[in-house]
């Protein structure tokens, strides 16, 4: 190869590299859109956003009504606690079953659930038209379930249900967690 051809090839490849680095393309420029979410680890995006601001501050009073709690087998006396900056409410029934609900307005808990996948059973589902994931420690007789539902870019509802055991002869904790979550979600206003 002659020195002239080598310089031409080098010049062309340098121009192409600079053009690619500068973002040149033959396609029309793309208008800037909203900032992209951080990595979602395979978690689906939420079709529309709900506002959990009011429910996040006092979940014992705002997520489920007295009648809804009664239908689920609990009385209205919930126990509030703060866990990692999130307010959570727990109810325990006379038969030992328990339910915990928390509305988070500051984190993408659905993406976190996909990132960690820390349980033996991980099943994507739909709750009241929103993407969710069911997690259980295993497929055995332990009748407990964790359900995380994405309600917006940084909003979610989590439900934990510890049901009667054994699983085979009692209602599935995941179905009960889904039922409780659906009741809470249907009352949430759209995000503004």
mmCIF file with all atom_site columns, C-alpha atoms in Angstrom:
data_model
loop_
_atom_site.group_PDB
_atom_site.id
_atom_site.type_symbol
_atom_site.label_atom_id
_atom_site.label_alt_id
_atom_site.label_comp_id
_atom_site.label_asym_id
_atom_site.label_entity_id
_atom_site.label_seq_id
_atom_site.pdbx_PDB_ins_code
_atom_site.Cartn_x
_atom_site.Cartn_y
_atom_site.Cartn_z
_atom_site.occupancy
_atom_site.B_iso_or_equiv
_atom_site.pdbx_formal_charge
_atom_site.auth_seq_id
_atom_site.auth_comp_id
_atom_site.auth_asym_id
_atom_site.auth_atom_id
_atom_site.pdbx_PDB_model_num
ATOM 1   C CA . UNK A 1 1   ? 0.000   0.000   0.000  1.00 0.00 ? 1   UNK A CA 1
ATOM 2   C CA . UNK A 1 2   ? 1.402   3.374   -0.935 1.00 0.00 ? 2   UNK A CA 1
ATOM 3   C CA . UNK A 1 3   ? 1.891   6.155   1.592  1.00 0.00 ? 3   UNK A CA 1
ATOM 4   C CA . UNK A 1 4   ? -0.765  8.281   -0.150 1.00 0.00 ? 4   UNK A CA 1
ATOM 5   C CA . UNK A 1 5   ? -3.396  5.506   0.046  1.00 0.00 ? 5   UNK A CA 1
ATOM 6   C CA . UNK A 1 6   ? -2.496  4.839   3.687  1.00 0.00 ? 6   UNK A CA 1
ATOM 7   C CA . UNK A 1 7   ? -2.897  8.544   4.564  1.00 0.00 ? 7   UNK A CA 1
ATOM 8   C CA . UNK A 1 8   ? -6.251  8.663   2.730  1.00 0.00 ? 8   UNK A CA 1
ATOM 9   C CA . UNK A 1 9   ? -7.543  5.573   4.567  1.00 0.00 ? 9   UNK A CA 1
ATOM 10  C CA . UNK A 1 10  ? -6.338  7.044   7.886  1.00 0.00 ? 10  UNK A CA 1
ATOM 11  C CA . UNK A 1 11  ? -7.993  10.393  7.139  1.00 0.00 ? 11  UNK A CA 1
ATOM 12  C CA . UNK A 1 12  ? -11.306 8.780   6.158  1.00 0.00 ? 12  UNK A CA 1
ATOM 13  C CA . UNK A 1 13  ? -11.344 6.513   9.232  1.00 0.00 ? 13  UNK A CA 1
ATOM 14  C CA . UNK A 1 14  ? -10.477 9.472   11.483 1.00 0.00 ? 14  UNK A CA 1
ATOM 15  C CA . UNK A 1 15  ? -13.320 11.520  9.971  1.00 0.00 ? 15  UNK A CA 1
ATOM 16  C CA . UNK A 1 16  ? -15.764 8.641   10.434 1.00 0.00 ? 16  UNK A CA 1
ATOM 17  C CA . UNK A 1 17  ? -14.670 8.157   14.043 1.00 0.00 ? 17  UNK A CA 1
ATOM 18  C CA . UNK A 1 18  ? -15.023 11.874  14.813 1.00 0.00 ? 18  UNK A CA 1
ATOM 19  C CA . UNK A 1 19  ? -18.397 11.951  13.094 1.00 0.00 ? 19  UNK A CA 1
ATOM 20  C CA . UNK A 1 20  ? -19.644 9.002   15.144 1.00 0.00 ? 20  UNK A CA 1
ATOM 21  C CA . UNK A 1 21  ? -18.286 10.503  18.354 1.00 0.00 ? 21  UNK A CA 1
ATOM 22  C CA . UNK A 1 22  ? -20.035 13.788  17.575 1.00 0.00 ? 22  UNK A CA 1
ATOM 23  C CA . UNK A 1 23  ? -23.328 11.996  17.027 1.00 0.00 ? 23  UNK A CA 1
ATOM 24  C CA . UNK A 1 24  ? -23.562 12.533  13.281 1.00 0.00 ? 24  UNK A CA 1
ATOM 25  C CA . UNK A 1 25  ? -25.980 10.343  11.432 1.00 0.00 ? 25  UNK A CA 1
ATOM 26  C CA . UNK A 1 26  ? -27.978 10.257  8.271  1.00 0.00 ? 26  UNK A CA 1
ATOM 27  C CA . UNK A 1 27  ? -31.217 10.142  10.271 1.00 0.00 ? 27  UNK A CA 1
ATOM 28  C CA . UNK A 1 28  ? -33.239 13.181  11.265 1.00 0.00 ? 28  UNK A CA 1
ATOM 29  C CA . UNK A 1 29  ? -32.388 14.545  14.708 1.00 0.00 ? 29  UNK A CA 1
ATOM 30  C CA . UNK A 1 30  ? -34.519 13.280  17.564 1.00 0.00 ? 30  UNK A CA 1
ATOM 31  C CA . UNK A 1 31  ? -36.295 15.865  19.665 1.00 0.00 ? 31  UNK A CA 1
ATOM 32  C CA . UNK A 1 32  ? -35.284 15.739  23.314 1.00 0.00 ? 32  UNK A CA 1
ATOM 33  C CA . UNK A 1 33  ? -37.816 13.944  25.461 1.00 0.00 ? 33  UNK A CA 1
ATOM 34  C CA . UNK A 1 34  ? -38.237 13.440  29.178 1.00 0.00 ? 34  UNK A CA 1
ATOM 35  C CA . UNK A 1 35  ? -35.204 12.203  31.055 1.00 0.00 ? 35  UNK A CA 1
ATOM 36  C CA . UNK A 1 36  ? -34.824 8.464   30.729 1.00 0.00 ? 36  UNK A CA 1
ATOM 37  C CA . UNK A 1 37  ? -35.304 6.376   33.835 1.00 0.00 ? 37  UNK A CA 1
ATOM 38  C CA . UNK A 1 38  ? -32.330 4.704   35.324 1.00 0.00 ? 38  UNK A CA 1
ATOM 39  C CA . UNK A 1 39  ? -31.882 1.039   34.493 1.00 0.00 ? 39  UNK A CA 1
ATOM 40  C CA . UNK A 1 40  ? -35.139 -0.867  35.077 1.00 0.00 ? 40  UNK A CA 1
ATOM 41  C CA . UNK A 1 41  ? -33.588 -4.361  35.158 1.00 0.00 ? 41  UNK A CA 1
ATOM 42  C CA . UNK A 1 42  ? -36.388 -5.708  32.973 1.00 0.00 ? 42  UNK A CA 1
ATOM 43  C CA . UNK A 1 43  ? -39.240 -4.172  34.989 1.00 0.00 ? 43  UNK A CA 1
ATOM 44  C CA . UNK A 1 44  ? -42.125 -2.966  32.832 1.00 0.00 ? 44  UNK A CA 1
ATOM 45  C CA . UNK A 1 45  ? -43.007 0.707   32.756 1.00 0.00 ? 45  UNK A CA 1
ATOM 46  C CA . UNK A 1 46  ? -46.194 1.945   34.354 1.00 0.00 ? 46  UNK A CA 1
ATOM 47  C CA . UNK A 1 47  ? -48.951 2.814   31.820 1.00 0.00 ? 47  UNK A CA 1
ATOM 48  C CA . UNK A 1 48  ? -50.221 5.794   33.825 1.00 0.00 ? 48  UNK A CA 1
ATOM 49  C CA . UNK A 1 49  ? -49.211 7.315   37.150 1.00 0.00 ? 49  UNK A CA 1
ATOM 50  C CA . UNK A 1 50  ? -51.193 7.497   40.350 1.00 0.00 ? 50  UNK A CA 1
ATOM 51  C CA . UNK A 1 51  ? -50.502 9.813   43.284 1.00 0.00 ? 51  UNK A CA 1
ATOM 52  C CA . UNK A 1 52  ? -49.724 8.044   46.575 1.00 0.00 ? 52  UNK A CA 1
ATOM 53  C CA . UNK A 1 53  ? -48.615 11.185  48.442 1.00 0.00 ? 53  UNK A CA 1
ATOM 54  C CA . UNK A 1 54  ? -51.521 11.271  50.915 1.00 0.00 ? 54  UNK A CA 1
ATOM 55  C CA . UNK A 1 55  ? -51.502 7.496   51.453 1.00 0.00 ? 55  UNK A CA 1
ATOM 56  C CA . UNK A 1 56  ? -47.744 7.408   52.020 1.00 0.00 ? 56  UNK A CA 1
ATOM 57  C CA . UNK A 1 57  ? -47.942 9.593   55.115 1.00 0.00 ? 57  UNK A CA 1
ATOM 58  C CA . UNK A 1 58  ? -50.694 7.686   56.968 1.00 0.00 ? 58  UNK A CA 1
ATOM 59  C CA . UNK A 1 59  ? -51.306 4.240   55.464 1.00 0.00 ? 59  UNK A CA 1
ATOM 60  C CA . UNK A 1 60  ? -53.266 2.980   58.481 1.00 0.00 ? 60  UNK A CA 1
ATOM 61  C CA . UNK A 1 61  ? -55.971 5.563   57.867 1.00 0.00 ? 61  UNK A CA 1
ATOM 62  C CA . UNK A 1 62  ? -55.872 5.978   54.104 1.00 0.00 ? 62  UNK A CA 1
ATOM 63  C CA . UNK A 1 63  ? -55.143 2.732   52.247 1.00 0.00 ? 63  UNK A CA 1
ATOM 64  C CA . UNK A 1 64  ? -58.103 0.574   53.287 1.00 0.00 ? 64  UNK A CA 1
ATOM 65  C CA . UNK A 1 65  ? -61.465 1.478   54.775 1.00 0.00 ? 65  UNK A CA 1
ATOM 66  C CA . UNK A 1 66  ? -62.915 -0.161  57.876 1.00 0.00 ? 66  UNK A CA 1
ATOM 67  C CA . UNK A 1 67  ? -65.356 -2.093  55.663 1.00 0.00 ? 67  UNK A CA 1
ATOM 68  C CA . UNK A 1 68  ? -62.568 -3.285  53.327 1.00 0.00 ? 68  UNK A CA 1
ATOM 69  C CA . UNK A 1 69  ? -60.448 -4.408  56.274 1.00 0.00 ? 69  UNK A CA 1
ATOM 70  C CA . UNK A 1 70  ? -63.439 -6.270  57.707 1.00 0.00 ? 70  UNK A CA 1
ATOM 71  C CA . UNK A 1 71  ? -64.031 -8.025  54.363 1.00 0.00 ? 71  UNK A CA 1
ATOM 72  C CA . UNK A 1 72  ? -60.375 -9.111  54.398 1.00 0.00 ? 72  UNK A CA 1
ATOM 73  C CA . UNK A 1 73  ? -60.730 -10.463 57.968 1.00 0.00 ? 73  UNK A CA 1
ATOM 74  C CA . UNK A 1 74  ? -59.083 -7.651  59.943 1.00 0.00 ? 74  UNK A CA 1
ATOM 75  C CA . UNK A 1 75  ? -60.344 -5.044  62.362 1.00 0.00 ? 75  UNK A CA 1
ATOM 76  C CA . UNK A 1 76  ? -59.501 -1.391  61.751 1.00 0.00 ? 76  UNK A CA 1
ATOM 77  C CA . UNK A 1 77  ? -56.701 -1.176  64.329 1.00 0.00 ? 77  UNK A CA 1
ATOM 78  C CA . UNK A 1 78  ? -53.496 -1.146  62.355 1.00 0.00 ? 78  UNK A CA 1
ATOM 79  C CA . UNK A 1 79  ? -49.995 -0.851  63.686 1.00 0.00 ? 79  UNK A CA 1
ATOM 80  C CA . UNK A 1 80  ? -47.883 1.854   62.045 1.00 0.00 ? 80  UNK A CA 1
ATOM 81  C CA . UNK A 1 81  ? -44.122 1.770   61.688 1.00 0.00 ? 81  UNK A CA 1
ATOM 82  C CA . UNK A 1 82  ? -41.457 3.426   59.594 1.00 0.00 ? 82  UNK A CA 1
ATOM 83  C CA . UNK A 1 83  ? -39.146 1.168   57.600 1.00 0.00 ? 83  UNK A CA 1
ATOM 84  C CA . UNK A 1 84  ? -36.331 2.662   55.505 1.00 0.00 ? 84  UNK A CA 1
ATOM 85  C CA . UNK A 1 85  ? -38.155 5.992   55.460 1.00 0.00 ? 85  UNK A CA 1
ATOM 86  C CA . UNK A 1 86  ? -41.450 4.486   54.337 1.00 0.00 ? 86  UNK A CA 1
ATOM 87  C CA . UNK A 1 87  ? -44.566 4.473   56.496 1.00 0.00 ? 87  UNK A CA 1
ATOM 88  C CA . UNK A 1 88  ? -46.122 1.014   56.703 1.00 0.00 ? 88  UNK A CA 1
ATOM 89  C CA . UNK A 1 89  ? -49.265 -0.289  58.369 1.00 0.00 ? 89  UNK A CA 1
ATOM 90  C CA . UNK A 1 90  ? -49.791 -3.858  59.585 1.00 0.00 ? 90  UNK A CA 1
ATOM 91  C CA . UNK A 1 91  ? -52.973 -5.606  60.641 1.00 0.00 ? 91  UNK A CA 1
ATOM 92  C CA . UNK A 1 92  ? -53.232 -8.979  62.386 1.00 0.00 ? 92  UNK A CA 1
ATOM 93  C CA . UNK A 1 93  ? -56.391 -11.088 62.321 1.00 0.00 ? 93  UNK A CA 1
ATOM 94  C CA . UNK A 1 94  ? -57.688 -13.262 65.161 1.00 0.00 ? 94  UNK A CA 1
ATOM 95  C CA . UNK A 1 95  ? -56.630 -16.385 63.238 1.00 0.00 ? 95  UNK A CA 1
ATOM 96  C CA . UNK A 1 96  ? -52.994 -15.194 63.027 1.00 0.00 ? 96  UNK A CA 1
ATOM 97  C CA . UNK A 1 97  ? -52.976 -13.971 59.424 1.00 0.00 ? 97  UNK A CA 1
ATOM 98  C CA . UNK A 1 98  ? -51.349 -10.598 58.881 1.00 0.00 ? 98  UNK A CA 1
ATOM 99  C CA . UNK A 1 99  ? -51.266 -7.926  56.195 1.00 0.00 ? 99  UNK A CA 1
ATOM 100 C CA . UNK A 1 100 ? -48.799 -5.064  55.793 1.00 0.00 ? 100 UNK A CA 1
ATOM 101 C CA . UNK A 1 101 ? -49.246 -2.264  53.262 1.00 0.00 ? 101 UNK A CA 1
ATOM 102 C CA . UNK A 1 102 ? -46.989 0.647   52.370 1.00 0.00 ? 102 UNK A CA 1
ATOM 103 C CA . UNK A 1 103 ? -47.210 3.297   49.664 1.00 0.00 ? 103 UNK A CA 1
ATOM 104 C CA . UNK A 1 104 ? -43.829 4.638   48.598 1.00 0.00 ? 104 UNK A CA 1
ATOM 105 C CA . UNK A 1 105 ? -43.603 7.976   46.764 1.00 0.00 ? 105 UNK A CA 1
ATOM 106 C CA . UNK A 1 106 ? -39.827 8.250   46.449 1.00 0.00 ? 106 UNK A CA 1
ATOM 107 C CA . UNK A 1 107 ? -38.440 5.019   44.914 1.00 0.00 ? 107 UNK A CA 1
ATOM 108 C CA . UNK A 1 108 ? -39.013 2.749   41.951 1.00 0.00 ? 108 UNK A CA 1
ATOM 109 C CA . UNK A 1 109 ? -39.685 -0.344  44.052 1.00 0.00 ? 109 UNK A CA 1
ATOM 110 C CA . UNK A 1 110 ? -40.822 -2.355  41.030 1.00 0.00 ? 110 UNK A CA 1
ATOM 111 C CA . UNK A 1 111 ? -37.432 -1.882  39.347 1.00 0.00 ? 111 UNK A CA 1
ATOM 112 C CA . UNK A 1 112 ? -35.770 -2.675  42.697 1.00 0.00 ? 112 UNK A CA 1
ATOM 113 C CA . UNK A 1 113 ? -37.703 -5.947  42.903 1.00 0.00 ? 113 UNK A CA 1
ATOM 114 C CA . UNK A 1 114 ? -36.539 -6.901  39.401 1.00 0.00 ? 114 UNK A CA 1
ATOM 115 C CA . UNK A 1 115 ? -32.970 -5.911  40.228 1.00 0.00 ? 115 UNK A CA 1
ATOM 116 C CA . UNK A 1 116 ? -32.769 -7.955  43.430 1.00 0.00 ? 116 UNK A CA 1
ATOM 117 C CA . UNK A 1 117 ? -35.006 -10.952 42.646 1.00 0.00 ? 117 UNK A CA 1
ATOM 118 C CA . UNK A 1 118 ? -34.200 -12.112 46.149 1.00 0.00 ? 118 UNK A CA 1
ATOM 119 C CA . UNK A 1 119 ? -36.872 -14.762 46.586 1.00 0.00 ? 119 UNK A CA 1
ATOM 120 C CA . UNK A 1 120 ? -37.341 -18.298 45.280 1.00 0.00 ? 120 UNK A CA 1
ATOM 121 C CA . UNK A 1 121 ? -40.555 -17.483 43.396 1.00 0.00 ? 121 UNK A CA 1
ATOM 122 C CA . UNK A 1 122 ? -40.684 -14.356 41.190 1.00 0.00 ? 122 UNK A CA 1
ATOM 123 C CA . UNK A 1 123 ? -43.823 -13.972 39.049 1.00 0.00 ? 123 UNK A CA 1
ATOM 124 C CA . UNK A 1 124 ? -44.724 -10.820 37.079 1.00 0.00 ? 124 UNK A CA 1
ATOM 125 C CA . UNK A 1 125 ? -48.475 -10.132 37.235 1.00 0.00 ? 125 UNK A CA 1
ATOM 126 C CA . UNK A 1 126 ? -50.974 -7.325  36.696 1.00 0.00 ? 126 UNK A CA 1
ATOM 127 C CA . UNK A 1 127 ? -52.826 -5.645  39.589 1.00 0.00 ? 127 UNK A CA 1
ATOM 128 C CA . UNK A 1 128 ? -55.706 -3.318  38.690 1.00 0.00 ? 128 UNK A CA 1
ATOM 129 C CA . UNK A 1 129 ? -54.054 -2.520  35.340 1.00 0.00 ? 129 UNK A CA 1
ATOM 130 C CA . UNK A 1 130 ? -50.588 -1.876  36.786 1.00 0.00 ? 130 UNK A CA 1
ATOM 131 C CA . UNK A 1 131 ? -47.427 -3.986  36.496 1.00 0.00 ? 131 UNK A CA 1
ATOM 132 C CA . UNK A 1 132 ? -46.562 -5.925  39.629 1.00 0.00 ? 132 UNK A CA 1
ATOM 133 C CA . UNK A 1 133 ? -44.466 -8.808  40.836 1.00 0.00 ? 133 UNK A CA 1
ATOM 134 C CA . UNK A 1 134 ? -45.250 -11.606 43.290 1.00 0.00 ? 134 UNK A CA 1
ATOM 135 C CA . UNK A 1 135 ? -42.383 -12.914 45.379 1.00 0.00 ? 135 UNK A CA 1
ATOM 136 C CA . UNK A 1 136 ? -42.347 -15.913 47.709 1.00 0.00 ? 136 UNK A CA 1
ATOM 137 C CA . UNK A 1 137 ? -39.520 -17.602 49.534 1.00 0.00 ? 137 UNK A CA 1
ATOM 138 C CA . UNK A 1 138 ? -40.265 -20.903 47.822 1.00 0.00 ? 138 UNK A CA 1
ATOM 139 C CA . UNK A 1 139 ? -42.894 -23.214 46.369 1.00 0.00 ? 139 UNK A CA 1
ATOM 140 C CA . UNK A 1 140 ? -43.323 -25.189 49.596 1.00 0.00 ? 140 UNK A CA 1
ATOM 141 C CA . UNK A 1 141 ? -46.094 -25.040 52.164 1.00 0.00 ? 141 UNK A CA 1
ATOM 142 C CA . UNK A 1 142 ? -45.117 -21.622 53.597 1.00 0.00 ? 142 UNK A CA 1
ATOM 143 C CA . UNK A 1 143 ? -48.136 -19.419 52.903 1.00 0.00 ? 143 UNK A CA 1
ATOM 144 C CA . UNK A 1 144 ? -46.617 -15.943 52.704 1.00 0.00 ? 144 UNK A CA 1
ATOM 145 C CA . UNK A 1 145 ? -46.300 -13.515 49.846 1.00 0.00 ? 145 UNK A CA 1
ATOM 146 C CA . UNK A 1 146 ? -44.789 -10.154 48.945 1.00 0.00 ? 146 UNK A CA 1
ATOM 147 C CA . UNK A 1 147 ? -46.435 -8.121  46.179 1.00 0.00 ? 147 UNK A CA 1
ATOM 148 C CA . UNK A 1 148 ? -44.928 -4.956  44.687 1.00 0.00 ? 148 UNK A CA 1
ATOM 149 C CA . UNK A 1 149 ? -47.024 -2.870  42.293 1.00 0.00 ? 149 UNK A CA 1
ATOM 150 C CA . UNK A 1 150 ? -45.584 0.014   40.264 1.00 0.00 ? 150 UNK A CA 1
ATOM 151 C CA . UNK A 1 151 ? -47.848 3.068   40.308 1.00 0.00 ? 151 UNK A CA 1
ATOM 152 C CA . UNK A 1 152 ? -45.623 5.693   38.691 1.00 0.00 ? 152 UNK A CA 1
ATOM 153 C CA . UNK A 1 153 ? -42.011 6.473   37.846 1.00 0.00 ? 153 UNK A CA 1
ATOM 154 C CA . UNK A 1 154 ? -41.086 6.621   41.556 1.00 0.00 ? 154 UNK A CA 1
ATOM 155 C CA . UNK A 1 155 ? -44.240 5.376   43.261 1.00 0.00 ? 155 UNK A CA 1
ATOM 156 C CA . UNK A 1 156 ? -45.315 1.923   44.361 1.00 0.00 ? 156 UNK A CA 1
ATOM 157 C CA . UNK A 1 157 ? -47.514 -0.051  46.695 1.00 0.00 ? 157 UNK A CA 1
ATOM 158 C CA . UNK A 1 158 ? -46.138 -3.031  48.585 1.00 0.00 ? 158 UNK A CA 1
ATOM 159 C CA . UNK A 1 159 ? -48.230 -5.683  50.281 1.00 0.00 ? 159 UNK A CA 1
ATOM 160 C CA . UNK A 1 160 ? -47.052 -8.519  52.524 1.00 0.00 ? 160 UNK A CA 1
ATOM 161 C CA . UNK A 1 161 ? -49.518 -11.218 53.508 1.00 0.00 ? 161 UNK A CA 1
ATOM 162 C CA . UNK A 1 162 ? -48.752 -14.009 55.957 1.00 0.00 ? 162 UNK A CA 1
ATOM 163 C CA . UNK A 1 163 ? -51.610 -16.472 55.610 1.00 0.00 ? 163 UNK A CA 1
ATOM 164 C CA . UNK A 1 164 ? -52.813 -19.612 57.290 1.00 0.00 ? 164 UNK A CA 1
ATOM 165 C CA . UNK A 1 165 ? -50.739 -22.716 56.743 1.00 0.00 ? 165 UNK A CA 1
ATOM 166 C CA . UNK A 1 166 ? -50.496 -25.135 55.106 1.00 0.00 ? 166 UNK A CA 1
ATOM 167 C CA . UNK A 1 167 ? -50.888 -23.490 51.734 1.00 0.00 ? 167 UNK A CA 1
ATOM 168 C CA . UNK A 1 168 ? -52.703 -26.431 50.149 1.00 0.00 ? 168 UNK A CA 1
ATOM 169 C CA . UNK A 1 169 ? -55.753 -26.210 52.401 1.00 0.00 ? 169 UNK A CA 1
ATOM 170 C CA . UNK A 1 170 ? -55.976 -22.428 52.867 1.00 0.00 ? 170 UNK A CA 1
ATOM 171 C CA . UNK A 1 171 ? -56.385 -19.406 50.591 1.00 0.00 ? 171 UNK A CA 1
ATOM 172 C CA . UNK A 1 172 ? -53.158 -18.423 48.827 1.00 0.00 ? 172 UNK A CA 1
ATOM 173 C CA . UNK A 1 173 ? -51.454 -15.427 50.457 1.00 0.00 ? 173 UNK A CA 1
ATOM 174 C CA . UNK A 1 174 ? -50.606 -13.994 47.015 1.00 0.00 ? 174 UNK A CA 1
ATOM 175 C CA . UNK A 1 175 ? -54.253 -13.889 45.982 1.00 0.00 ? 175 UNK A CA 1
ATOM 176 C CA . UNK A 1 176 ? -55.128 -12.185 49.267 1.00 0.00 ? 176 UNK A CA 1
ATOM 177 C CA . UNK A 1 177 ? -52.279 -9.655  48.858 1.00 0.00 ? 177 UNK A CA 1
ATOM 178 C CA . UNK A 1 178 ? -53.515 -8.936  45.330 1.00 0.00 ? 178 UNK A CA 1
ATOM 179 C CA . UNK A 1 179 ? -57.053 -8.433  46.616 1.00 0.00 ? 179 UNK A CA 1
ATOM 180 C CA . UNK A 1 180 ? -55.877 -5.961  49.286 1.00 0.00 ? 180 UNK A CA 1
ATOM 181 C CA . UNK A 1 181 ? -53.659 -4.108  46.799 1.00 0.00 ? 181 UNK A CA 1
ATOM 182 C CA . UNK A 1 182 ? -56.479 -3.820  44.271 1.00 0.00 ? 182 UNK A CA 1
ATOM 183 C CA . UNK A 1 183 ? -58.766 -2.265  46.900 1.00 0.00 ? 183 UNK A CA 1
ATOM 184 C CA . UNK A 1 184 ? -56.116 0.311   47.815 1.00 0.00 ? 184 UNK A CA 1
ATOM 185 C CA . UNK A 1 185 ? -55.132 1.134   44.212 1.00 0.00 ? 185 UNK A CA 1
ATOM 186 C CA . UNK A 1 186 ? -58.678 1.749   43.020 1.00 0.00 ? 186 UNK A CA 1
ATOM 187 C CA . UNK A 1 187 ? -58.966 4.716   45.411 1.00 0.00 ? 187 UNK A CA 1
ATOM 188 C CA . UNK A 1 188 ? -55.743 6.475   44.388 1.00 0.00 ? 188 UNK A CA 1
ATOM 189 C CA . UNK A 1 189 ? -56.042 9.690   42.369 1.00 0.00 ? 189 UNK A CA 1
ATOM 190 C CA . UNK A 1 190 ? -54.148 10.171  39.091 1.00 0.00 ? 190 UNK A CA 1
ATOM 191 C CA . UNK A 1 191 ? -50.816 11.964  39.360 1.00 0.00 ? 191 UNK A CA 1
ATOM 192 C CA . UNK A 1 192 ? -50.974 15.587  38.293 1.00 0.00 ? 192 UNK A CA 1
#
